[in-house]
């Protein structure tokens, strides 16, 4: 059974930091890309950051220079360090894992709230 367990969300003041973690288990095929998406209330889900197995990263323009994605391949875990948080970063953050055969898995989501 595939499981993505997320942790690290919460409430923080503007300018503060949070670190999200997502541990994947039960995935038979090798993981290709790991990433984080977010969905603000009433809006569509959007890519925040992604990292390929070799370490290549992609970031949304809105988070470049503030967020850092990293992964531990041995632990099938992806992290998102979020610094200089802004109220507009408030959203439910979802972990995503894509395997080498193109299958996507999603976490249950973790709420990040940034107060002004």
Tab-separated table of C-alpha atoms in Angstrom:
chain	number	residue	atom	x	y	z
A	1	UNK	CA	0.000	0.000	0.000
A	2	UNK	CA	1.382	3.353	-1.070
A	3	UNK	CA	1.616	6.009	1.603
A	4	UNK	CA	2.858	9.581	1.533
A	5	UNK	CA	3.107	10.988	5.025
A	6	UNK	CA	3.463	14.748	5.233
A	7	UNK	CA	4.465	16.812	8.228
A	8	UNK	CA	5.600	20.305	9.138
A	9	UNK	CA	2.685	22.547	8.294
A	10	UNK	CA	1.268	25.088	10.688
A	11	UNK	CA	0.721	28.737	11.504
A	12	UNK	CA	3.562	31.226	11.224
A	13	UNK	CA	3.927	34.986	11.074
A	14	UNK	CA	5.003	36.720	7.896
A	15	UNK	CA	8.760	36.548	7.522
A	16	UNK	CA	8.949	33.272	9.396
A	17	UNK	CA	10.014	29.815	8.264
A	18	UNK	CA	8.575	26.327	8.061
A	19	UNK	CA	9.956	23.020	6.850
A	20	UNK	CA	7.713	20.444	5.225
A	21	UNK	CA	8.604	16.770	4.982
A	22	UNK	CA	7.048	13.958	2.989
A	23	UNK	CA	8.043	10.324	3.383
A	24	UNK	CA	6.943	7.834	0.736
A	25	UNK	CA	6.540	4.133	1.392
A	26	UNK	CA	5.126	1.129	-0.410
A	27	UNK	CA	6.093	2.344	-3.873
A	28	UNK	CA	7.359	-0.574	-5.904
A	29	UNK	CA	8.764	1.254	-8.888
A	30	UNK	CA	11.604	3.689	-8.574
A	31	UNK	CA	10.681	7.251	-7.822
A	32	UNK	CA	11.536	9.749	-10.520
A	33	UNK	CA	10.364	13.196	-9.463
A	34	UNK	CA	9.276	14.394	-6.039
A	35	UNK	CA	7.595	17.714	-5.515
A	36	UNK	CA	5.292	20.018	-3.663
A	37	UNK	CA	2.108	21.621	-4.923
A	38	UNK	CA	-0.186	24.020	-3.117
A	39	UNK	CA	-3.807	24.969	-3.343
A	40	UNK	CA	-4.996	28.242	-1.831
A	41	UNK	CA	-8.626	28.326	-0.775
A	42	UNK	CA	-10.859	28.694	-3.822
A	43	UNK	CA	-7.997	28.432	-6.296
A	44	UNK	CA	-6.402	25.756	-8.442
A	45	UNK	CA	-3.548	23.563	-7.322
A	46	UNK	CA	-0.183	24.853	-8.520
A	47	UNK	CA	3.370	23.567	-8.606
A	48	UNK	CA	5.618	25.027	-5.926
A	49	UNK	CA	8.820	23.072	-6.468
A	50	UNK	CA	10.014	19.744	-7.829
A	51	UNK	CA	13.244	17.791	-7.753
A	52	UNK	CA	14.362	14.994	-10.039
A	53	UNK	CA	16.240	11.972	-8.812
A	54	UNK	CA	19.520	13.433	-10.054
A	55	UNK	CA	18.933	16.657	-8.139
A	56	UNK	CA	17.652	19.013	-10.846
A	57	UNK	CA	15.134	21.414	-9.340
A	58	UNK	CA	12.244	23.512	-10.596
A	59	UNK	CA	10.583	26.354	-8.702
A	60	UNK	CA	7.557	28.540	-9.198
A	61	UNK	CA	8.628	32.129	-9.819
A	62	UNK	CA	6.750	33.253	-6.719
A	63	UNK	CA	8.945	31.180	-4.391
A	64	UNK	CA	12.361	31.425	-6.032
A	65	UNK	CA	14.979	32.603	-3.574
A	66	UNK	CA	12.758	31.839	-0.579
A	67	UNK	CA	11.982	28.110	-0.798
A	68	UNK	CA	14.411	25.232	-1.161
A	69	UNK	CA	13.467	21.689	-2.122
A	70	UNK	CA	15.670	18.720	-1.319
A	71	UNK	CA	15.348	14.942	-1.149
A	72	UNK	CA	16.876	11.904	0.484
A	73	UNK	CA	16.678	9.089	-2.059
A	74	UNK	CA	17.616	6.434	0.475
A	75	UNK	CA	14.632	7.410	2.616
A	76	UNK	CA	12.249	8.280	-0.253
A	77	UNK	CA	11.712	11.596	1.499
A	78	UNK	CA	11.348	15.092	0.101
A	79	UNK	CA	11.670	18.328	2.034
A	80	UNK	CA	10.591	21.904	1.431
A	81	UNK	CA	12.333	24.605	3.420
A	82	UNK	CA	10.210	27.732	3.304
A	83	UNK	CA	11.780	31.011	4.402
A	84	UNK	CA	10.567	34.612	4.321
A	85	UNK	CA	6.998	33.391	4.223
A	86	UNK	CA	4.292	35.740	3.001
A	87	UNK	CA	0.527	35.734	3.592
A	88	UNK	CA	0.067	34.782	-0.063
A	89	UNK	CA	1.909	31.518	0.656
A	90	UNK	CA	-1.105	30.419	2.715
A	91	UNK	CA	-2.477	27.206	1.206
A	92	UNK	CA	-2.800	23.479	1.617
A	93	UNK	CA	0.496	21.967	0.511
A	94	UNK	CA	0.487	18.556	-1.171
A	95	UNK	CA	3.387	16.217	-1.659
A	96	UNK	CA	3.636	14.550	-5.086
A	97	UNK	CA	5.674	11.555	-6.151
A	98	UNK	CA	6.009	10.379	-9.745
A	99	UNK	CA	7.498	7.009	-10.544
A	100	UNK	CA	9.676	6.122	-13.518
A	101	UNK	CA	6.653	4.497	-15.190
A	102	UNK	CA	4.722	7.773	-14.947
A	103	UNK	CA	2.376	7.064	-12.068
A	104	UNK	CA	1.527	9.905	-9.672
A	105	UNK	CA	0.903	9.634	-5.945
A	106	UNK	CA	-0.347	12.404	-3.648
A	107	UNK	CA	-0.151	13.122	0.042
A	108	UNK	CA	-3.175	14.099	2.084
A	109	UNK	CA	-2.137	17.734	2.300
A	110	UNK	CA	-0.882	19.905	5.110
A	111	UNK	CA	-2.129	23.398	5.919
A	112	UNK	CA	0.302	26.296	5.907
A	113	UNK	CA	-1.077	29.585	7.214
A	114	UNK	CA	0.970	32.779	7.188
A	115	UNK	CA	-0.414	35.666	9.216
A	116	UNK	CA	0.358	39.273	8.399
